[in-house]
Coordinates of C-alpha atoms in Angstrom, one line a residue:
Chain A
M14 CA -18.6 49.4 -74.0
G15 CA -20.7 51.3 -76.5
S16 CA -18.0 51.6 -79.2
T17 CA -18.6 50.3 -82.6
S18 CA -17.8 46.8 -83.5
R19 CA -14.9 46.8 -86.1
W20 CA -16.0 44.0 -88.1
T21 CA -19.7 44.7 -88.8
L22 CA -19.3 46.4 -92.0
A23 CA -17.3 43.5 -93.2
F24 CA -20.1 41.3 -92.4
F25 CA -22.6 43.4 -94.1
G26 CA -20.5 43.8 -97.3
C27 CA -20.1 40.0 -97.5
A28 CA -23.9 39.7 -96.9
L29 CA -24.9 42.0 -99.8
A30 CA -22.6 40.3 -102.3
C31 CA -24.5 37.1 -101.3
L32 CA -27.8 38.9 -101.9
V33 CA -26.8 40.1 -105.3
G34 CA -25.7 36.7 -106.2
A35 CA -28.8 34.9 -105.2
L36 CA -31.0 37.5 -107.0
G37 CA -28.8 37.2 -110.1
L38 CA -29.3 33.3 -110.0
M39 CA -32.9 33.8 -109.8
S40 CA -33.4 36.4 -112.4
A41 CA -31.3 34.4 -114.8
G42 CA -33.7 31.5 -114.2
L43 CA -31.2 29.2 -112.5
A44 CA -33.5 28.2 -109.5
Y45 CA -37.0 27.3 -108.7
P46 CA -39.4 27.7 -110.4
H47 CA -37.2 26.8 -113.3
A48 CA -35.6 24.0 -111.4
A49 CA -37.4 21.8 -108.9
L50 CA -37.7 23.1 -105.2
M51 CA -35.2 20.7 -103.9
A52 CA -33.0 20.8 -107.0
P53 CA -29.3 21.7 -106.3
Q54 CA -29.6 24.9 -108.0
T55 CA -32.4 25.9 -105.8
L56 CA -30.5 24.8 -102.8
I57 CA -27.6 27.0 -103.9
M58 CA -29.9 30.1 -104.3
V59 CA -31.7 29.2 -100.8
H60 CA -28.3 28.9 -99.0
L61 CA -26.9 32.0 -100.5
V62 CA -29.9 33.9 -99.0
A63 CA -30.3 32.1 -95.7
I64 CA -26.5 31.9 -94.7
G65 CA -24.8 34.4 -97.1
W66 CA -27.3 37.3 -97.0
L67 CA -29.3 36.9 -93.9
T68 CA -27.1 35.0 -91.3
L69 CA -24.1 37.4 -92.1
L70 CA -26.3 40.3 -91.9
M71 CA -27.9 39.1 -88.7
L72 CA -24.5 38.2 -87.2
G73 CA -22.9 41.6 -88.3
A74 CA -26.0 43.3 -86.6
L75 CA -25.7 41.2 -83.4
L76 CA -21.9 42.0 -82.9
Q77 CA -22.7 45.6 -82.9
F78 CA -26.0 45.6 -81.0
L79 CA -26.1 42.8 -78.7
P80 CA -23.7 44.8 -76.3
V81 CA -26.2 47.8 -76.7
L82 CA -29.2 45.3 -75.7
V83 CA -27.6 44.3 -72.7
G84 CA -25.4 47.2 -71.6
G85 CA -22.2 45.4 -71.7
P86 CA -19.0 45.0 -73.9
L87 CA -18.9 42.3 -76.6
R88 CA -16.8 39.2 -75.3
A89 CA -14.3 37.6 -77.3
A90 CA -14.5 40.5 -79.8
G91 CA -11.4 39.4 -81.5
W92 CA -12.9 36.1 -83.1
A93 CA -15.2 37.9 -85.4
P94 CA -12.9 38.0 -88.5
L95 CA -12.5 34.1 -87.9
V96 CA -16.2 33.8 -87.9
L97 CA -16.6 35.6 -91.1
V98 CA -13.8 33.6 -92.7
L99 CA -15.3 30.2 -91.5
I100 CA -18.9 31.1 -92.6
V101 CA -17.8 32.5 -96.1
G102 CA -15.5 29.6 -96.6
G103 CA -18.2 27.0 -95.5
L104 CA -20.7 28.6 -97.5
A105 CA -18.5 28.6 -100.6
L106 CA -17.7 24.8 -100.1
L107 CA -21.3 24.1 -99.4
L108 CA -22.4 25.7 -102.5
A109 CA -19.7 24.0 -104.6
G110 CA -21.1 20.6 -102.9
F111 CA -24.7 21.4 -104.3
A112 CA -22.8 22.0 -107.5
A113 CA -21.4 18.7 -107.5
M114 CA -24.6 17.1 -106.9
D115 CA -26.0 19.0 -110.0
G116 CA -23.3 17.1 -111.9
W117 CA -20.2 19.8 -112.1
P118 CA -17.3 17.9 -113.1
G119 CA -14.2 17.8 -110.7
L120 CA -16.1 18.3 -107.4
P121 CA -16.3 15.3 -104.8
A122 CA -19.4 15.0 -103.0
E123 CA -17.6 15.1 -99.7
I124 CA -17.1 18.8 -100.1
L125 CA -20.8 19.3 -99.0
P126 CA -20.5 18.0 -95.4
L127 CA -17.0 19.6 -95.2
G128 CA -18.6 23.0 -95.9
G129 CA -21.4 22.2 -93.3
L130 CA -18.5 21.6 -90.9
L131 CA -16.9 24.9 -91.3
L132 CA -20.3 26.5 -91.3
L133 CA -20.9 24.8 -87.9
G134 CA -17.5 26.1 -86.7
G135 CA -18.3 29.6 -87.6
L136 CA -21.6 29.7 -86.2
G137 CA -20.6 27.9 -83.0
L138 CA -17.9 30.4 -82.5
A139 CA -20.3 33.5 -83.3
A140 CA -22.8 31.8 -80.8
F141 CA -20.1 31.4 -78.2
M142 CA -19.2 35.1 -78.3
L143 CA -22.7 36.1 -78.3
F144 CA -23.8 33.9 -75.4
A145 CA -20.7 34.9 -73.5
T146 CA -21.9 38.6 -73.9
L147 CA -25.4 37.6 -72.7
F148 CA -24.1 35.6 -69.6
R149 CA -22.0 38.5 -68.4
A150 CA -24.4 41.0 -68.9
R151 CA -25.6 43.5 -66.4
S152 CA -29.2 43.0 -67.2
L153 CA -31.4 40.7 -69.6
P154 CA -34.2 42.7 -71.2
L155 CA -36.6 40.7 -73.2
P156 CA -35.2 41.5 -76.6
A157 CA -32.0 39.7 -75.4
G158 CA -34.3 36.7 -74.5
F159 CA -35.2 36.4 -78.2
V160 CA -31.6 36.6 -79.3
A161 CA -30.8 33.7 -76.8
L162 CA -33.5 31.5 -78.2
A163 CA -32.2 32.4 -81.7
L164 CA -28.7 31.5 -80.9
L165 CA -29.8 28.0 -79.8
S166 CA -31.9 27.6 -83.0
V167 CA -29.0 28.4 -85.2
L168 CA -26.8 25.6 -83.6
V169 CA -29.6 23.2 -84.0
A170 CA -30.2 24.4 -87.6
A171 CA -26.6 23.9 -88.5
L172 CA -26.3 20.6 -86.8
L173 CA -29.4 19.2 -88.7
G174 CA -27.8 20.9 -91.8
E175 CA -24.5 19.1 -91.4
T176 CA -26.4 15.9 -90.7
L177 CA -28.4 16.4 -93.9
A178 CA -25.3 17.3 -96.0
S179 CA -23.4 14.1 -94.6
A180 CA -26.4 11.9 -95.5
I181 CA -26.6 13.4 -99.0
A182 CA -22.8 13.0 -99.6
G183 CA -23.4 9.2 -98.5
L184 CA -21.1 9.6 -95.5
F185 CA -23.7 7.4 -93.6
G186 CA -26.7 5.3 -94.9
G187 CA -29.3 3.1 -93.6
D188 CA -32.9 4.1 -92.5
F189 CA -31.8 7.3 -90.6
A190 CA -30.4 8.7 -93.6
M191 CA -33.3 8.1 -95.7
A192 CA -35.5 9.6 -92.9
I193 CA -33.5 12.7 -92.4
V194 CA -33.3 13.3 -96.2
T195 CA -36.9 12.8 -96.5
H196 CA -38.5 14.4 -93.4
G197 CA -35.6 16.7 -92.0
V198 CA -35.8 19.5 -94.3
P199 CA -38.9 21.2 -92.7
L200 CA -37.3 21.2 -89.4
H201 CA -34.1 22.3 -90.8
A202 CA -35.9 25.4 -92.5
G203 CA -38.1 25.9 -89.4
F204 CA -35.0 26.2 -87.0
G205 CA -33.1 28.3 -89.4
L206 CA -35.7 30.7 -90.9
G207 CA -38.1 30.6 -87.9
G208 CA -36.1 30.0 -84.8
W209 CA -32.7 31.6 -85.8
L210 CA -33.6 34.6 -88.2
T211 CA -37.1 35.5 -87.3
L212 CA -36.5 35.5 -83.5
A213 CA -33.3 37.3 -83.9
A214 CA -34.8 39.9 -86.1
M215 CA -37.7 40.3 -83.6
G216 CA -35.2 40.7 -80.7
V217 CA -33.1 43.3 -82.4
S218 CA -36.0 45.2 -84.0
Y219 CA -37.8 45.6 -80.6
R220 CA -34.8 47.6 -79.4
L221 CA -33.9 49.4 -82.6
V222 CA -37.7 50.3 -83.4
S223 CA -38.3 51.8 -80.1
M224 CA -35.0 53.7 -80.2
F225 CA -35.4 55.0 -83.8
L226 CA -39.1 55.9 -83.2
V227 CA -38.4 57.4 -79.8
A228 CA -41.2 55.3 -78.3
P229 CA -41.4 53.8 -75.0
E230 CA -40.1 50.1 -75.1
R231 CA -43.0 47.4 -75.1
Q232 CA -43.7 45.8 -71.7
G233 CA -46.4 43.6 -70.5
V234 CA -48.3 40.7 -71.9
L235 CA -47.8 40.8 -75.6
P236 CA -43.9 40.8 -75.9
R237 CA -43.8 38.0 -73.3
L238 CA -46.5 36.1 -75.2
A239 CA -44.4 36.6 -78.5
W240 CA -41.4 35.2 -76.5
W241 CA -43.1 32.2 -75.0
S242 CA -44.9 31.1 -78.1
G243 CA -41.7 31.4 -79.8
M244 CA -40.1 29.0 -77.2
A245 CA -43.1 26.7 -77.5
G246 CA -42.5 26.5 -81.4
L247 CA -38.9 25.7 -80.9
A248 CA -40.0 23.0 -78.4
A249 CA -42.3 21.5 -80.8
L250 CA -39.5 21.5 -83.3
C251 CA -37.2 19.6 -81.0
T252 CA -39.8 17.2 -80.2
G253 CA -40.3 16.4 -83.8
F254 CA -36.6 16.2 -84.3
G255 CA -36.3 13.8 -81.4
V256 CA -38.9 11.6 -82.8
L257 CA -37.2 11.6 -86.0
L258 CA -34.0 10.6 -84.5
A259 CA -35.7 7.8 -82.3
S260 CA -38.1 6.2 -84.8
N261 CA -37.1 7.6 -88.3
A262 CA -40.7 8.6 -88.7
P263 CA -41.9 12.2 -89.0
L264 CA -44.3 13.7 -86.4
P265 CA -46.6 15.9 -88.4
L266 CA -48.3 17.0 -85.1
A267 CA -45.0 18.5 -83.9
L268 CA -44.8 20.7 -87.2
G269 CA -48.5 21.4 -86.6
V270 CA -48.0 22.7 -82.9
A271 CA -44.8 24.5 -83.9
A272 CA -46.8 26.4 -86.7
L273 CA -49.5 27.3 -84.4
A274 CA -47.2 28.5 -81.7
G275 CA -45.2 30.6 -84.6
L276 CA -48.3 32.2 -85.6
V277 CA -49.3 33.4 -82.2
A278 CA -45.8 34.6 -81.7
V279 CA -45.9 36.5 -85.1
F280 CA -49.2 38.1 -84.4
A281 CA -48.3 39.2 -80.8
Y282 CA -45.1 40.6 -82.3
A283 CA -46.7 42.3 -85.1
G284 CA -49.3 43.9 -82.5
D285 CA -46.4 45.1 -80.4
I286 CA -44.7 47.0 -83.5
A287 CA -48.0 48.2 -84.3
M288 CA -48.2 49.9 -80.8
L289 CA -44.6 51.2 -81.1
Y290 CA -45.4 52.9 -84.3
R291 CA -48.6 54.4 -82.7
G292 CA -46.9 55.4 -79.6
R293 CA -43.9 57.0 -81.2
R294 CA -42.9 60.6 -80.0
R295 CA -41.3 61.5 -83.5
R296 CA -44.2 62.2 -85.9
A297 CA -42.4 62.2 -89.1
L298 CA -41.1 58.8 -90.2
E299 CA -37.6 58.5 -91.6
L300 CA -37.0 56.5 -94.7
H301 CA -35.7 53.4 -92.9
M302 CA -38.7 53.2 -90.5
G303 CA -41.2 53.6 -93.4
A304 CA -39.5 51.1 -95.4
A305 CA -39.5 48.6 -92.4
I306 CA -43.3 48.9 -92.4
A307 CA -43.7 46.7 -95.6
A308 CA -41.2 44.2 -94.0
F309 CA -43.5 44.2 -90.7
A310 CA -46.6 43.7 -92.8
A311 CA -44.8 40.9 -94.8
L312 CA -44.2 38.8 -91.7
P313 CA -47.8 38.0 -90.5
I314 CA -48.9 37.6 -94.3
S315 CA -45.9 35.0 -95.0
A316 CA -46.6 33.2 -91.8
V317 CA -50.4 32.6 -92.6
W318 CA -49.5 31.9 -96.2
L319 CA -46.8 29.3 -95.2
V320 CA -49.3 27.4 -92.8
L321 CA -52.0 27.4 -95.3
A322 CA -49.8 26.3 -98.2
A323 CA -48.2 23.5 -95.8
A324 CA -51.8 22.5 -94.9
R325 CA -52.6 22.0 -98.6
E326 CA -49.2 20.6 -99.3
S327 CA -49.0 23.1 -102.2
E328 CA -45.4 23.3 -103.3
A329 CA -46.0 26.7 -105.2
G330 CA -47.6 28.0 -102.0
L331 CA -44.6 27.0 -100.0
A332 CA -42.2 28.5 -102.3
A333 CA -44.2 31.7 -102.6
A334 CA -44.6 32.1 -98.7
L335 CA -40.9 31.3 -98.0
Y336 CA -39.7 33.9 -100.6
L337 CA -42.2 36.6 -99.1
L338 CA -40.6 35.5 -95.8
A339 CA -37.1 35.7 -96.7
F340 CA -37.2 38.7 -99.0
G341 CA -40.0 40.7 -97.7
W342 CA -39.8 40.3 -93.9
L343 CA -36.1 39.2 -93.3
G344 CA -34.4 40.8 -96.3
G345 CA -36.6 43.8 -96.5
L346 CA -36.3 44.5 -92.7
G347 CA -32.5 44.1 -93.1
L348 CA -32.1 46.5 -96.1
A349 CA -34.4 49.1 -94.3
M350 CA -32.1 49.1 -91.1
L351 CA -28.8 49.0 -93.3
Y352 CA -30.1 52.3 -94.6
K353 CA -29.9 53.8 -91.1
I354 CA -27.1 51.6 -89.4
I355 CA -24.5 52.2 -92.1
P356 CA -24.9 56.1 -92.0
F357 CA -24.9 55.8 -88.3
L358 CA -21.9 53.8 -87.9
T359 CA -20.1 55.8 -90.5
W360 CA -21.2 59.0 -88.6
L361 CA -19.8 57.7 -85.3
E362 CA -16.7 56.7 -86.8
C363 CA -15.9 60.0 -88.5
F364 CA -17.4 62.6 -86.4
A365 CA -17.9 61.4 -82.7
P366 CA -14.4 63.0 -81.8
F367 CA -15.6 66.4 -82.9
M368 CA -19.1 66.4 -81.4
G369 CA -19.5 69.6 -79.3
R370 CA -16.2 70.9 -80.4
K371 CA -17.0 72.1 -83.9
P372 CA -20.2 71.7 -86.1
V373 CA -20.9 68.1 -87.3
P374 CA -23.3 67.0 -89.8
R375 CA -26.5 65.2 -88.7
V376 CA -26.7 61.3 -89.4
Q377 CA -29.4 62.2 -92.0
D378 CA -27.2 64.3 -93.9
L379 CA -25.3 61.3 -94.9
V380 CA -28.2 59.9 -97.1
R381 CA -30.5 61.2 -99.8
E382 CA -34.0 59.8 -98.8
P383 CA -35.9 60.9 -101.9
R384 CA -33.8 58.9 -104.1
A385 CA -33.5 55.8 -102.1
R386 CA -37.5 55.8 -101.3
A387 CA -37.9 54.9 -105.0
W388 CA -35.6 52.1 -104.8
F389 CA -37.4 50.8 -101.6
G390 CA -40.6 51.0 -103.4
L391 CA -39.2 49.1 -106.3
Y392 CA -37.8 46.5 -104.1
F393 CA -40.9 45.7 -102.2
A394 CA -43.0 45.7 -105.6
G395 CA -40.5 43.1 -106.7
V396 CA -41.0 41.0 -103.8
A397 CA -44.8 41.1 -103.7
L398 CA -44.8 40.4 -107.6
G399 CA -42.3 37.5 -107.2
A400 CA -44.4 35.9 -104.3
A401 CA -47.5 36.3 -106.4
M402 CA -46.0 34.9 -109.6
M403 CA -44.4 31.9 -107.8
Q404 CA -48.0 31.1 -106.3
L405 CA -49.6 31.2 -109.8
A406 CA -46.5 29.2 -111.2
L407 CA -45.4 31.7 -113.8
P408 CA -41.5 31.1 -114.0
P409 CA -40.7 34.0 -116.6
A410 CA -42.8 36.4 -114.6
V411 CA -40.8 35.4 -111.2
Q412 CA -37.6 35.9 -113.1
V413 CA -38.8 39.4 -114.0
A414 CA -39.7 40.1 -110.6
A415 CA -36.2 38.8 -109.2
G416 CA -34.7 41.2 -111.8
L417 CA -36.5 44.1 -110.4
Q418 CA -35.5 43.1 -107.0
L419 CA -31.9 42.8 -107.9
L420 CA -32.0 46.2 -109.8
A421 CA -33.5 48.0 -106.6
C422 CA -30.8 46.1 -104.4
L423 CA -27.9 47.3 -106.5
L424 CA -29.4 50.9 -106.5
L425 CA -29.6 50.6 -102.7
I426 CA -26.1 49.1 -102.3
R427 CA -25.1 52.3 -104.4
Q428 CA -26.7 54.4 -101.7
F429 CA -25.1 52.6 -98.8
Y430 CA -21.6 52.9 -100.6
R431 CA -22.3 56.7 -101.0
A432 CA -23.2 56.9 -97.4
R433 CA -19.9 55.2 -96.5
L434 CA -17.9 57.5 -98.7
L435 CA -19.6 60.8 -97.4
A436 CA -20.5 61.4 -100.8
D437 CA -24.0 62.8 -100.0
L438 CA -22.8 65.2 -97.3
P439 CA -23.4 69.0 -98.1
A440 CA -20.5 70.8 -99.8
D441 CA -18.8 72.0 -96.7
W442 CA -17.8 68.4 -95.9
H443 CA -16.4 67.4 -99.0
D444 CA -12.8 67.5 -98.1
F445 CA -13.4 65.5 -94.8
P446 CA -11.2 62.2 -94.7
R447 CA -13.3 59.3 -95.7
P448 CA -13.4 56.1 -93.6
R449 CA -12.2 52.8 -95.1
L450 CA -15.2 51.0 -96.9
L451 CA -15.4 47.7 -95.0
L452 CA -12.4 46.6 -93.0
P453 CA -11.6 48.2 -89.7
Q454 CA -8.9 50.8 -89.3
Q455 CA -6.1 49.0 -87.6
R456 CA -2.7 47.7 -88.2
S457 CA -3.0 43.9 -87.1
L458 CA -5.7 41.7 -88.6
L459 CA -7.0 40.4 -85.1
Chain B
M13 CA -22.4 83.7 -33.1
T14 CA -23.5 81.7 -30.3
D15 CA -23.5 77.8 -30.6
L16 CA -26.7 75.9 -30.9
E17 CA -26.8 73.6 -27.9
L18 CA -28.5 70.3 -27.9
D19 CA -28.7 68.0 -24.9
V20 CA -29.9 64.4 -26.0
R21 CA -28.9 62.9 -22.6
P22 CA -32.6 62.7 -21.4
I23 CA -33.7 61.0 -24.7
L24 CA -31.0 58.4 -24.3
R25 CA -31.5 57.8 -20.7
N26 CA -35.3 57.1 -21.6
G27 CA -34.2 54.6 -24.3
G28 CA -35.3 56.8 -27.1
E29 CA -33.4 57.5 -30.3
P30 CA -32.0 61.1 -30.7
F31 CA -31.2 61.0 -34.4
G32 CA -34.2 62.8 -35.6
A33 CA -33.6 65.5 -32.9
I34 CA -30.1 66.0 -33.9
M35 CA -30.9 66.1 -37.6
G36 CA -33.7 68.8 -36.8
A37 CA -31.0 70.8 -34.9
V38 CA -28.6 70.6 -37.8
N39 CA -30.9 71.8 -40.2
S40 CA -31.8 74.8 -38.1
L41 CA -28.3 76.0 -37.8
L42 CA -27.6 79.3 -39.2
P43 CA -24.7 79.6 -41.8
G44 CA -21.5 79.3 -39.9
Q45 CA -23.3 78.4 -36.5
R46 CA -21.7 75.5 -34.5
L47 CA -23.8 72.7 -32.8
K48 CA -22.8 71.7 -29.3
L49 CA -24.1 68.2 -28.6
F50 CA -24.3 66.5 -25.2
A51 CA -24.5 62.7 -25.1
T52 CA -24.1 59.9 -22.7
F53 CA -21.5 58.3 -24.9
R54 CA -19.0 59.2 -27.8
P55 CA -21.5 59.2 -30.8
E56 CA -19.2 57.6 -33.4
P57 CA -21.6 56.8 -36.1
L58 CA -22.8 60.5 -35.9
F59 CA -19.3 61.7 -36.9
R60 CA -19.4 60.1 -40.5
V61 CA -23.0 61.5 -41.0
M62 CA -21.9 64.9 -39.9
E63 CA -18.7 64.7 -42.0
A64 CA -20.7 64.0 -45.0
K65 CA -22.7 67.0 -44.3
G66 CA -19.8 69.2 -44.2
F67 CA -19.0 69.4 -40.4
G68 CA -15.7 68.9 -38.4
F69 CA -16.1 68.0 -34.9
E70 CA -14.3 67.9 -31.5
A71 CA -15.4 65.4 -28.9
T72 CA -14.5 66.1 -25.1
P73 CA -15.3 63.8 -22.4
L74 CA -17.0 65.3 -19.4
A75 CA -16.5 64.5 -15.8
D76 CA -19.4 62.1 -15.3
G77 CA -18.6 59.9 -18.2
D78 CA -20.9 61.9 -20.7
W79 CA -19.6 63.6 -23.8
Q80 CA -19.6 67.1 -25.1
V81 CA -19.2 67.3 -29.1
L82 CA -18.8 70.5 -30.8
F83 CA -19.6 70.3 -34.7
T84 CA -18.1 73.0 -36.7
P85 CA -19.2 73.8 -40.4
Q86 CA -16.3 73.6 -42.8
A87 CA -15.6 75.2 -46.0
P88 CA -16.7 72.6 -48.6
D89 CA -13.4 72.0 -49.9
L90 CA -11.6 71.5 -46.7
V91 CA -14.1 68.7 -45.7
S92 CA -14.0 66.5 -48.7
G93 CA -10.6 67.5 -50.1
G94 CA -12.3 68.6 -53.4
S95 CA -14.4 66.7 -55.7
T96 CA -12.8 63.7 -57.1
P97 CA -13.9 62.3 -60.5
D98 CA -14.0 58.7 -59.4
N99 CA -16.3 59.2 -56.5
P100 CA -19.7 60.6 -57.7
D101 CA -20.7 61.1 -54.1
S102 CA -18.3 63.8 -53.8
W103 CA -19.3 65.7 -57.0
A104 CA -20.9 69.1 -56.6
D105 CA -24.6 69.5 -57.2
P106 CA -25.5 69.6 -60.9
N107 CA -25.8 73.2 -62.3
H108 CA -26.8 72.0 -65.9
Y109 CA -29.8 70.1 -66.7
L110 CA -30.9 68.5 -70.0
D111 CA -34.0 66.7 -70.8
L112 CA -33.1 64.7 -73.8
T113 CA -35.9 62.1 -73.6
D114 CA -37.6 63.2 -76.7
L115 CA -34.5 63.1 -79.1
D116 CA -33.4 60.3 -81.3
P117 CA -30.0 59.1 -81.5
P118 CA -27.4 60.6 -81.7
E119 CA -28.8 63.8 -80.9
P120 CA -28.8 63.6 -77.0
M121 CA -25.0 62.5 -77.2
V122 CA -24.4 65.9 -79.4
R123 CA -26.1 68.0 -76.9
I124 CA -24.6 66.4 -73.9
L125 CA -21.0 66.8 -75.5
A126 CA -21.6 70.3 -76.7
R127 CA -22.8 71.4 -73.2
L128 CA -19.8 69.8 -71.7
E129 CA -17.5 71.9 -73.8
D130 CA -18.9 75.1 -72.2
M131 CA -18.5 73.8 -68.5
D132 CA -15.6 74.4 -66.1
E133 CA -13.6 71.7 -64.5
G134 CA -15.8 70.0 -61.7
E135 CA -19.0 71.4 -62.9
V136 CA -21.6 68.6 -63.1
L137 CA -24.4 68.2 -65.7
F138 CA -27.4 66.3 -65.2
A139 CA -29.4 64.7 -68.1
L140 CA -32.3 62.7 -68.5
L141 CA -32.3 60.2 -71.5
A142 CA -34.8 57.7 -72.9
R143 CA -32.0 54.9 -72.8
E144 CA -28.8 54.0 -71.8
P145 CA -26.4 56.1 -74.0
L146 CA -23.6 53.5 -74.5
F147 CA -22.1 55.1 -77.6
L148 CA -21.7 58.3 -75.4
F149 CA -19.5 56.8 -72.7
P150 CA -16.4 56.2 -74.6
E151 CA -16.6 59.6 -75.9
I152 CA -17.0 61.1 -72.4
K153 CA -14.0 58.9 -71.1
A154 CA -11.9 59.9 -74.1
R155 CA -12.4 63.7 -73.3
G156 CA -11.4 63.2 -69.5
H157 CA -14.8 63.7 -68.1
A158 CA -16.5 61.3 -65.4
W159 CA -19.9 60.0 -65.6
A160 CA -22.3 58.1 -63.3
G161 CA -25.7 57.0 -64.4
D162 CA -28.5 54.5 -63.8
F163 CA -32.1 53.9 -64.6
D164 CA -34.9 55.4 -62.4
A165 CA -37.1 53.0 -60.7
S166 CA -39.7 52.5 -63.3
G167 CA -36.8 51.6 -65.7
T168 CA -38.0 54.1 -68.3
A169 CA -35.5 56.9 -68.0
Y170 CA -31.9 56.8 -67.7
R171 CA -30.4 59.4 -65.5
L172 CA -26.8 60.5 -66.3
M173 CA -24.5 62.7 -64.4
V174 CA -21.3 64.0 -65.9
R175 CA -18.5 65.9 -64.1
A176 CA -16.5 68.1 -66.5
G177 CA -12.7 67.4 -66.7
R178 CA -10.0 69.7 -67.4
Q179 CA -10.8 71.4 -70.8
T180 CA -8.2 70.5 -73.3

């Protein structure tokens, strides 16, 4: 029931590799603002972040923590490696498809929808595992409700993405192809970044934050308001999608309603998190909870920024807001939680059998906080600088900011790696056998 | 020691419910004292209640169709056949208590497992936690202990009982 998910670290490893790749592209000047917002190079960077980094990170975390959320075992757990292979393979084909759009030789355009199909398969399978876990759970607390909405969103986002990819590859034409390419992108992004990643992050963090801060779980009006307005926002997006399907025309009203509902959800959630921090029983904040504050702050800021930029139709503003949302809120929260989750899973793997029988180190002994504190500071400074420079449309400065983030991420990854190797444990433990880095300890693949 | 006698026949004949009176009498028994009960019928449901409370019984029909039942307190092990790990109702009362609601993971788990190492087989630990300790359960099982737990009525605290298994 509560054992650790064996593939979670493999998901995390692939996710971090994609993060480094995306930041590398940006700092080399191969994406927006050097290229256009919808240019193939930018799309490569965006999908590396949204699918490679954030989606793989979230799925790895959900495989581990959804069973904890609902108090039941993960269903169909054996499919996890196939999910990973499908998503990584699909992402590789998708990126190659974008490269084909960019004029790379030898790559057929059809590779784009083929990648989308693999992604749809991987995400569908993951959603199946997680839904099955939800349906057979003993109880469904509110955080699990957020995850359920998020899983529905990821399926819609993937379907929309596959439709877009097929239209771009010329697999079908006509008015609808024109309409989906012209007006479908905000819906695709809304379902992906808003419905899927943000709602899932809210759901998981509700439980993790109260657990790590030793604070009573949030109940009452505010979390419900967050959930219902998230639901209302998704319903508005669905309406917009339906109208687009039926009439080939966009429905700006639907996006407006979704934006308002999204703002309500974001502020209700941010209020809840503030209450959790205030009601905590652990006075001293560990680094991961301290770093998470920056991520929590980035969410309402980027939400307001996004709505304002959309209202003014400012491309630089949209780019800046999405950058802050993806790297500040989602990515920042992800990195902060990894700083706790990786040592925690490693500790369980190595030391759980010895608990009570002989002395074991504390989880905190697997990390050295002062070192990593500086890297988190560098990371969030890079994110803030990058968003500001995008708004001001200063491409070289954006490159510098992305480079700072890249450096911070590499240094943080080094910390995760050291935790995995038990390298920072006090000297008494240096001879302790180390776990495998990413793959589970076992004989067969499944 | 003389038996305590209780005649509930008048209550039954007046259409009353004698259970309260019987429990009152049971609770007033001295250690080792037997209860002699008179009733107008063979009180089957009462036998199970009294068995659970650790009494054996011997029911004898009287000449006029009434019944006399002699309840005899048993040594605990004779009654239940010893505490069995898979039936939490049969466990001994907890003699170790831990309030772990203020600790962050994995500290509650460490404390519980450390305490279990010092306990004899059959001893029971009661722990209060801030959340369901899902990572602890496989570890408890792997070490041959048994557990039962649930949330309290308000849903804010998780109550866990662990019965220590044979120490290996």
